[in-house]
Coordinates of C-alpha atoms in Angstrom, one line a residue:
Chain A
M1 CA -50.8 -79.5 -36.3
P2 CA -47.3 -81.0 -36.0
V3 CA -45.9 -81.2 -32.5
L4 CA -43.5 -78.3 -31.8
T5 CA -40.0 -79.6 -31.2
E6 CA -36.8 -78.1 -29.8
A7 CA -35.2 -78.6 -33.3
T8 CA -37.9 -76.5 -34.9
V9 CA -37.4 -73.7 -32.4
R10 CA -33.7 -73.9 -33.0
E11 CA -34.2 -73.6 -36.7
W12 CA -36.5 -70.6 -36.2
L13 CA -33.8 -68.9 -34.2
E14 CA -31.3 -69.3 -37.0
E15 CA -32.6 -65.9 -38.3
V16 CA -31.5 -64.1 -35.2
K17 CA -27.9 -62.8 -35.8
D18 CA -25.3 -61.2 -33.6
P19 CA -26.1 -57.5 -33.8
E20 CA -22.4 -56.6 -34.2
I21 CA -21.5 -59.5 -36.6
P22 CA -24.6 -59.8 -38.8
V23 CA -23.3 -62.9 -40.6
L24 CA -23.2 -64.9 -37.4
S25 CA -26.4 -66.4 -36.0
L26 CA -26.8 -66.7 -32.2
N27 CA -27.0 -70.5 -32.7
D28 CA -23.6 -70.5 -34.3
L29 CA -22.2 -68.1 -31.7
G30 CA -23.2 -70.7 -29.1
V31 CA -25.1 -68.3 -26.8
I32 CA -28.3 -70.2 -26.8
T33 CA -27.7 -72.9 -24.3
G34 CA -31.1 -74.4 -23.8
I35 CA -34.5 -74.6 -25.5
E36 CA -37.5 -76.1 -23.8
V37 CA -40.9 -76.6 -25.4
L38 CA -43.5 -76.4 -22.6
G39 CA -46.6 -76.3 -24.8
H40 CA -47.7 -75.6 -28.3
S41 CA -47.4 -71.9 -27.6
H42 CA -45.0 -71.8 -24.7
V43 CA -41.2 -71.9 -25.1
Q44 CA -38.4 -71.2 -22.7
V45 CA -35.0 -70.3 -24.1
Q46 CA -31.8 -70.1 -22.0
M47 CA -29.1 -67.8 -23.1
T48 CA -25.7 -66.9 -21.8
P49 CA -23.5 -63.9 -22.6
T50 CA -20.2 -64.1 -24.4
F51 CA -18.8 -61.6 -21.9
V52 CA -20.5 -60.8 -18.6
G53 CA -20.6 -57.1 -19.4
C54 CA -21.8 -57.6 -23.0
P55 CA -24.0 -54.6 -23.8
A56 CA -25.8 -56.4 -26.6
M57 CA -27.3 -59.1 -24.4
D58 CA -30.6 -57.3 -23.7
Y59 CA -30.9 -56.6 -27.4
M60 CA -30.3 -60.2 -28.4
K61 CA -32.8 -61.4 -25.8
M62 CA -35.4 -59.1 -27.2
E63 CA -34.7 -60.3 -30.8
V64 CA -35.1 -64.0 -29.7
E65 CA -38.4 -63.1 -28.0
Q66 CA -39.6 -61.4 -31.1
A67 CA -38.5 -64.2 -33.4
L68 CA -40.6 -66.6 -31.4
Q69 CA -43.6 -64.3 -31.1
K70 CA -43.6 -63.9 -34.9
R71 CA -44.1 -67.7 -35.2
G72 CA -47.1 -67.5 -32.9
I73 CA -45.5 -68.4 -29.6
Q74 CA -47.5 -66.4 -27.1
Q75 CA -45.4 -67.3 -24.1
A76 CA -41.7 -66.8 -25.2
E77 CA -39.6 -66.7 -22.1
V78 CA -35.9 -66.0 -22.3
T79 CA -33.7 -66.3 -19.3
I80 CA -30.0 -65.4 -18.9
S81 CA -28.0 -68.1 -17.1
F82 CA -24.4 -68.9 -16.3
E83 CA -25.1 -72.6 -15.8
T84 CA -23.5 -73.4 -19.2
P85 CA -20.9 -70.6 -19.4
W86 CA -20.0 -69.4 -22.9
S87 CA -16.6 -70.2 -24.2
S88 CA -15.3 -69.6 -27.7
D89 CA -15.3 -73.4 -28.2
L90 CA -19.1 -73.1 -28.4
I91 CA -18.8 -71.3 -31.8
S92 CA -19.8 -73.8 -34.5
E93 CA -17.7 -74.6 -37.5
R94 CA -20.2 -72.6 -39.6
G95 CA -19.8 -69.8 -37.2
R96 CA -16.0 -69.9 -37.5
A97 CA -16.3 -69.7 -41.3
A98 CA -18.7 -66.8 -40.9
L99 CA -16.3 -64.9 -38.7
K100 CA -13.5 -65.4 -41.2
Q101 CA -15.7 -64.2 -44.1
F102 CA -16.6 -61.1 -42.0
G103 CA -12.8 -60.4 -41.7
L104 CA -12.4 -61.5 -38.1
A105 CA -9.9 -64.1 -37.2
P106 CA -11.8 -67.0 -35.5
P107 CA -10.6 -67.9 -32.0
P108 CA -8.2 -70.9 -31.7
K109 CA -9.9 -74.0 -30.4
Q110 CA -9.1 -75.7 -27.0
A111 CA -10.0 -72.7 -24.9
L112 CA -9.7 -72.6 -21.1
I113 CA -6.1 -72.1 -21.8
E114 CA -3.8 -71.2 -19.0
D115 CA -1.4 -69.4 -21.2
L116 CA -2.4 -66.6 -23.5
D117 CA 0.9 -66.4 -25.4
F118 CA -0.7 -68.2 -28.3
L119 CA -2.5 -64.9 -29.1
E120 CA 0.7 -64.0 -30.9
H121 CA 0.9 -65.4 -34.5
V122 CA -2.9 -65.6 -35.0
E123 CA -3.6 -66.3 -38.7
C124 CA -4.3 -63.1 -40.6
P125 CA -7.9 -63.3 -42.1
N126 CA -6.8 -61.1 -45.1
C127 CA -3.7 -63.0 -46.4
G128 CA -3.4 -66.1 -44.2
S129 CA 0.0 -65.3 -42.9
T130 CA 0.9 -66.1 -39.3
E131 CA 3.6 -63.4 -39.1
T132 CA 1.4 -61.4 -36.9
Q133 CA 1.6 -59.7 -33.5
M134 CA -1.1 -58.9 -31.0
K135 CA -1.3 -55.1 -30.4
S136 CA -3.8 -55.2 -27.7
P137 CA -6.0 -57.8 -25.9
F138 CA -8.8 -55.2 -26.1
G139 CA -10.6 -54.1 -29.2
P140 CA -13.7 -52.3 -30.4
T141 CA -15.9 -54.7 -28.5
L142 CA -15.2 -56.8 -25.4
C143 CA -15.0 -60.0 -27.5
R144 CA -12.3 -58.7 -29.9
S145 CA -8.5 -58.2 -29.7
I146 CA -6.4 -56.2 -32.1
H147 CA -3.5 -57.7 -34.2
Y148 CA -1.1 -56.5 -36.9
C149 CA 0.0 -58.6 -39.9
S150 CA 3.7 -58.0 -40.8
H151 CA 3.1 -59.7 -44.2
C152 CA 0.2 -57.7 -45.7
K153 CA 0.7 -54.8 -43.3
E154 CA -2.9 -54.7 -42.3
T155 CA -4.4 -54.4 -38.8
F156 CA -7.0 -57.0 -38.1
E157 CA -9.2 -58.1 -35.2
Q158 CA -9.7 -61.5 -33.7
F159 CA -12.7 -62.9 -31.9
K160 CA -11.0 -63.6 -28.6
P161 CA -10.7 -67.1 -27.2
L162 CA -12.3 -67.5 -23.8
Chain B
M1 CA -25.3 -71.8 4.5
N2 CA -24.4 -68.6 6.3
T3 CA -26.2 -66.0 4.3
D4 CA -24.8 -63.0 6.1
A5 CA -21.3 -64.2 5.4
L6 CA -22.1 -64.8 1.7
K7 CA -23.8 -61.4 1.3
E8 CA -20.8 -59.6 2.9
L9 CA -18.5 -61.4 0.5
L10 CA -20.6 -60.5 -2.5
Y11 CA -21.0 -56.9 -1.6
K12 CA -17.3 -56.2 -1.1
I13 CA -16.4 -57.9 -4.4
A14 CA -19.2 -56.2 -6.4
D15 CA -18.4 -52.8 -4.9
D16 CA -14.7 -53.2 -5.8
Q17 CA -15.6 -54.0 -9.3
L18 CA -18.1 -51.2 -9.7
I19 CA -15.9 -48.5 -8.2
L20 CA -12.7 -49.5 -10.0
G21 CA -14.8 -49.9 -13.2
H22 CA -15.9 -46.3 -12.9
R23 CA -12.4 -45.1 -12.2
N24 CA -11.1 -47.0 -15.2
S25 CA -13.8 -45.3 -17.4
E26 CA -12.3 -41.9 -16.5
W27 CA -9.5 -42.8 -19.0
T28 CA -12.0 -43.0 -21.8
G29 CA -11.2 -40.4 -24.4
V30 CA -8.1 -39.2 -22.6
G31 CA -5.9 -42.3 -22.5
P32 CA -2.2 -41.7 -23.4
L33 CA -2.5 -43.7 -26.6
L34 CA -5.4 -45.2 -28.4
E35 CA -4.8 -48.9 -27.4
E36 CA -4.6 -47.9 -23.8
D37 CA -7.7 -45.8 -24.0
I38 CA -9.6 -48.8 -25.4
A39 CA -8.0 -51.1 -22.9
F40 CA -9.1 -49.1 -19.8
S41 CA -12.5 -48.5 -21.3
S42 CA -12.9 -52.2 -22.0
M43 CA -11.8 -53.2 -18.5
A44 CA -14.3 -50.6 -17.2
Q45 CA -17.1 -52.2 -19.2
D46 CA -16.1 -55.7 -18.0
K47 CA -15.9 -54.7 -14.4
V48 CA -19.2 -52.8 -14.3
G49 CA -20.9 -55.7 -16.0
Q50 CA -19.4 -58.1 -13.5
S51 CA -20.6 -56.0 -10.6
Y52 CA -24.1 -56.0 -12.1
Q53 CA -24.2 -59.8 -12.1
L54 CA -23.0 -59.9 -8.5
Y55 CA -25.6 -57.4 -7.4
Q56 CA -28.2 -59.4 -9.4
M57 CA -27.2 -62.5 -7.3
L58 CA -27.6 -60.4 -4.1
H59 CA -31.0 -59.3 -5.4
Q60 CA -32.0 -63.0 -5.8
M61 CA -31.1 -63.3 -2.1
G62 CA -33.5 -60.6 -1.1
E63 CA -31.4 -57.4 -1.5
Q64 CA -32.6 -54.4 -3.5
E65 CA -32.5 -54.1 -7.3
P66 CA -28.9 -53.7 -8.8
D67 CA -29.5 -50.1 -9.9
T68 CA -30.8 -49.2 -6.5
V69 CA -27.9 -50.8 -4.8
A70 CA -25.4 -49.2 -7.1
F71 CA -26.8 -45.7 -7.2
M72 CA -28.7 -45.1 -4.0
R73 CA -26.2 -45.9 -1.3
N74 CA -23.9 -43.3 0.3
A75 CA -20.2 -43.8 0.8
N76 CA -20.5 -45.3 4.3
Q77 CA -22.7 -48.1 2.9
F78 CA -20.1 -49.2 0.4
H79 CA -17.7 -52.1 1.1
N80 CA -15.1 -51.5 -1.5
S81 CA -11.4 -51.2 -0.5
Q82 CA -10.1 -47.7 -0.3
F83 CA -7.6 -48.7 -2.9
V84 CA -10.2 -48.7 -5.8
E85 CA -11.7 -45.3 -4.9
L86 CA -8.4 -43.4 -5.0
P87 CA -8.3 -40.9 -8.0
V88 CA -6.8 -42.2 -11.2
G89 CA -3.8 -39.9 -10.7
E90 CA -1.0 -40.0 -13.3
Y91 CA -1.0 -42.9 -15.7
D92 CA 1.7 -44.7 -13.8
F93 CA -0.5 -44.9 -10.7
S94 CA -3.5 -46.2 -12.7
L95 CA -1.3 -48.9 -14.3
I96 CA 0.2 -50.0 -11.0
R97 CA -3.3 -50.2 -9.4
H98 CA -4.6 -52.2 -12.4
F99 CA -1.7 -54.6 -12.0
L100 CA -2.0 -55.1 -8.3
F101 CA -5.8 -55.2 -8.3
D102 CA -6.3 -57.5 -11.2
H103 CA -3.8 -60.1 -10.0
A104 CA -5.8 -60.3 -6.8
E105 CA -9.1 -60.4 -8.6
L106 CA -8.1 -63.2 -11.0
I107 CA -6.9 -65.3 -8.0
R108 CA -10.1 -64.4 -6.0
F109 CA -12.4 -65.6 -8.8
S110 CA -10.3 -68.7 -9.5
M111 CA -10.8 -69.6 -5.8
L112 CA -14.5 -68.7 -6.0
S113 CA -14.9 -71.0 -9.0
Q114 CA -14.6 -73.8 -6.5
S115 CA -17.2 -72.3 -4.1
S116 CA -19.8 -74.5 -2.5
Y117 CA -22.3 -71.8 -3.4
E118 CA -23.0 -73.0 -7.0
P119 CA -24.4 -69.8 -8.5
L120 CA -21.3 -68.0 -7.4
A121 CA -19.0 -70.8 -8.7
Q122 CA -20.7 -70.7 -12.1
L123 CA -20.3 -66.9 -12.4
A124 CA -16.7 -67.0 -11.1
R125 CA -15.8 -69.6 -13.8
K126 CA -17.0 -67.2 -16.4
I127 CA -15.4 -64.0 -14.9
K128 CA -12.0 -65.6 -14.3
G129 CA -11.7 -66.2 -18.1
E130 CA -12.3 -62.5 -18.7
L131 CA -10.0 -61.3 -16.0
K132 CA -7.1 -63.3 -17.6
Y133 CA -7.1 -60.6 -20.3
H134 CA -6.9 -57.9 -17.7
V135 CA -3.9 -59.5 -16.1
M136 CA -2.3 -60.2 -19.4
H137 CA -2.6 -56.5 -20.3
A138 CA -1.2 -55.4 -16.9
N139 CA 1.7 -57.8 -17.1
S140 CA 2.7 -56.9 -20.7
I141 CA 2.7 -53.1 -20.0
I142 CA 4.4 -53.4 -16.6
K143 CA 7.1 -55.5 -18.1
Q144 CA 7.6 -53.0 -21.0
L145 CA 7.6 -49.8 -18.9
G146 CA 9.3 -51.4 -16.0
N147 CA 12.3 -52.1 -18.2
A148 CA 12.1 -48.9 -20.4
T149 CA 13.5 -45.6 -19.5
E150 CA 14.8 -44.1 -16.2
E151 CA 11.7 -42.0 -16.0
S152 CA 9.2 -44.8 -16.6
I153 CA 11.0 -47.0 -14.1
S154 CA 11.2 -44.3 -11.4
R155 CA 7.6 -43.3 -11.9
L156 CA 6.3 -46.9 -11.6
Q157 CA 8.5 -47.5 -8.6
K158 CA 7.1 -44.5 -6.8
S159 CA 3.6 -45.4 -7.6
L160 CA 4.2 -49.0 -6.5
E161 CA 5.4 -47.9 -3.2
G162 CA 2.5 -45.5 -2.7
A163 CA -0.1 -48.1 -3.8
L164 CA 1.1 -51.2 -1.9
P165 CA -0.3 -50.3 1.6
Y166 CA -3.7 -49.6 -0.1
A167 CA -3.4 -52.8 -2.2
L168 CA -2.9 -54.8 1.0
G169 CA -6.2 -53.3 2.2
L170 CA -7.9 -55.6 -0.4
F171 CA -7.3 -58.4 1.9
E172 CA -8.8 -56.8 5.0
P173 CA -10.1 -59.8 7.0
S174 CA -13.9 -60.1 7.1
P175 CA -15.8 -60.9 10.4
F176 CA -17.0 -64.0 8.6
E177 CA -13.6 -65.5 7.6
E178 CA -14.2 -68.7 9.5
A179 CA -17.8 -69.1 8.5
L180 CA -16.8 -68.7 4.8
K181 CA -14.0 -71.3 5.1
E182 CA -16.1 -73.8 7.0
G183 CA -18.9 -73.5 4.6
G184 CA -16.6 -74.0 1.6
I185 CA -17.8 -70.7 0.2
F186 CA -14.4 -69.0 0.0
E187 CA -10.9 -70.0 1.1
G188 CA -10.3 -66.6 2.8
E189 CA -8.3 -63.4 2.5
T190 CA -5.1 -64.8 4.1
A191 CA -4.9 -67.6 1.5
L192 CA -5.7 -65.1 -1.3
Q193 CA -3.0 -62.7 -0.1
A194 CA -0.3 -65.3 -0.1
K195 CA -1.1 -66.4 -3.6
W196 CA -1.3 -62.8 -4.8
E197 CA 2.2 -62.0 -3.3
E198 CA 3.7 -64.9 -5.3
S199 CA 1.8 -63.8 -8.4
I200 CA 2.9 -60.2 -8.5
R201 CA 6.5 -61.0 -7.4
K202 CA 6.9 -63.2 -10.5
I203 CA 6.2 -60.3 -12.7
V204 CA 8.0 -57.6 -10.8
E205 CA 11.2 -59.8 -10.8
Q206 CA 11.2 -59.5 -14.6
T207 CA 11.5 -55.7 -14.4
A208 CA 13.9 -53.2 -13.0
L209 CA 11.3 -52.5 -10.2
Q210 CA 11.9 -53.4 -6.6
L211 CA 9.2 -54.9 -4.5
P212 CA 9.4 -53.6 -1.0
D213 CA 9.2 -56.1 1.9
L214 CA 5.5 -56.3 2.3
K215 CA 5.8 -57.3 6.0
T216 CA 7.1 -53.8 6.8
L217 CA 4.0 -52.1 5.4
T218 CA 0.9 -51.2 7.3
P219 CA -2.2 -52.2 5.3
V220 CA -4.9 -49.5 4.8
Y221 CA -8.0 -51.1 6.2
G222 CA -11.5 -49.7 6.8
G223 CA -13.1 -49.8 3.3
R224 CA -14.8 -53.2 4.0
S225 CA -16.6 -51.7 7.0
G226 CA -17.7 -48.5 5.2
V227 CA -14.7 -46.3 6.2
H228 CA -13.6 -44.4 3.1
T229 CA -11.4 -41.6 1.9
E230 CA -12.8 -38.2 0.9
H231 CA -12.6 -39.4 -2.7
L232 CA -15.5 -41.8 -2.7
Q233 CA -18.5 -39.6 -2.1
P234 CA -17.8 -37.2 -5.0
L235 CA -17.4 -40.3 -7.3
L236 CA -20.7 -41.7 -6.1
D237 CA -22.4 -38.4 -6.7
E238 CA -21.1 -38.2 -10.2
M239 CA -22.0 -41.9 -10.9
A240 CA -25.6 -41.5 -9.7
E241 CA -26.4 -38.1 -11.0
V242 CA -28.6 -39.2 -13.9
F243 CA -30.2 -42.0 -12.0
R244 CA -31.2 -39.7 -9.1
V245 CA -32.7 -37.1 -11.5
D246 CA -35.0 -39.8 -12.9
P247 CA -34.8 -43.4 -11.6
T248 CA -37.3 -44.6 -14.3
A249 CA -35.4 -43.2 -17.3
E250 CA -34.6 -45.7 -20.0
W251 CA -31.2 -45.2 -21.7

């Protein structure tokens, strides 16, 4: 039997998607911050929430456990940690493309920004115009803000930079 | 490390977040416009979630489970400031409280992100990023309404004057101020208050509102040592109603 590696486990987890954005894997979202293989049937996964109050965290944790159990891992342990805090810069390039395809504007890079003014003029995911305004920093989920495009006259959401 | 000092600090911060989170949630479904309804609901969700992680940290230090701590204590066991337990009132009061409170919280968590207690520093680095959005929201709406009509300005001014003595109660000194400073856990309420004054002044100056001389006000203290207004216990009863009926319920 081949030796179980971290890379294999990460590949297995590719099938676990964000429950609210089903085109985005948890890997690409950047919430899986550590994988440790402790034995051929013992894996520890460290996860961190996008937002501290994210209500989907327990669900995602359960899905990761189930994905590992399905592959025959008897001891699948998932812990929540803030050691590596999530920031929107942890979303992979593939994840950013998936967000856009889903109709959500991806967050601008270089997070940990002092100034949030750049939330104005976010590129519209429908028509690509930057003639947009932020309507509210709060949207249908904690990780989204609401914007309006003056060019195509559509309201759209952005995955917030954090 | 002084564990008593750390616990006292964590309890008061967590209790502030929990209680204001619940007050904010009272706007869910009845906000004056959809975006504001969503904003207060989102901030409620953030704050309750943040309080949960702080209670979780306390649990790891030997305190009870987060749900037990949140739902089974009576008013005199809560360490929140009286400011956060006041009823939501008219929307102008809720906005002013949001503005005054979140400026203080953002600075508090920025300070705590340098804490010598590493688990708290880690969590604070995370929370401060979230609170930036709360402050951003507060600033934008205070600047809009604070420069809008005679009515909006006079309403906000009246609420500001009523809220400030309570807001100053956020900085009620703890019996552990020196221990927290010496241990590098937290820079202390005095330092926080000074930064807060500067921070709110910068925004108020961009509006038609007048910030009273804070030195002439008497801060409303007591909350940190369990002294509360008559408004807290009914809120706790409502919050804990389901939990007390069946603490093992899954929902």
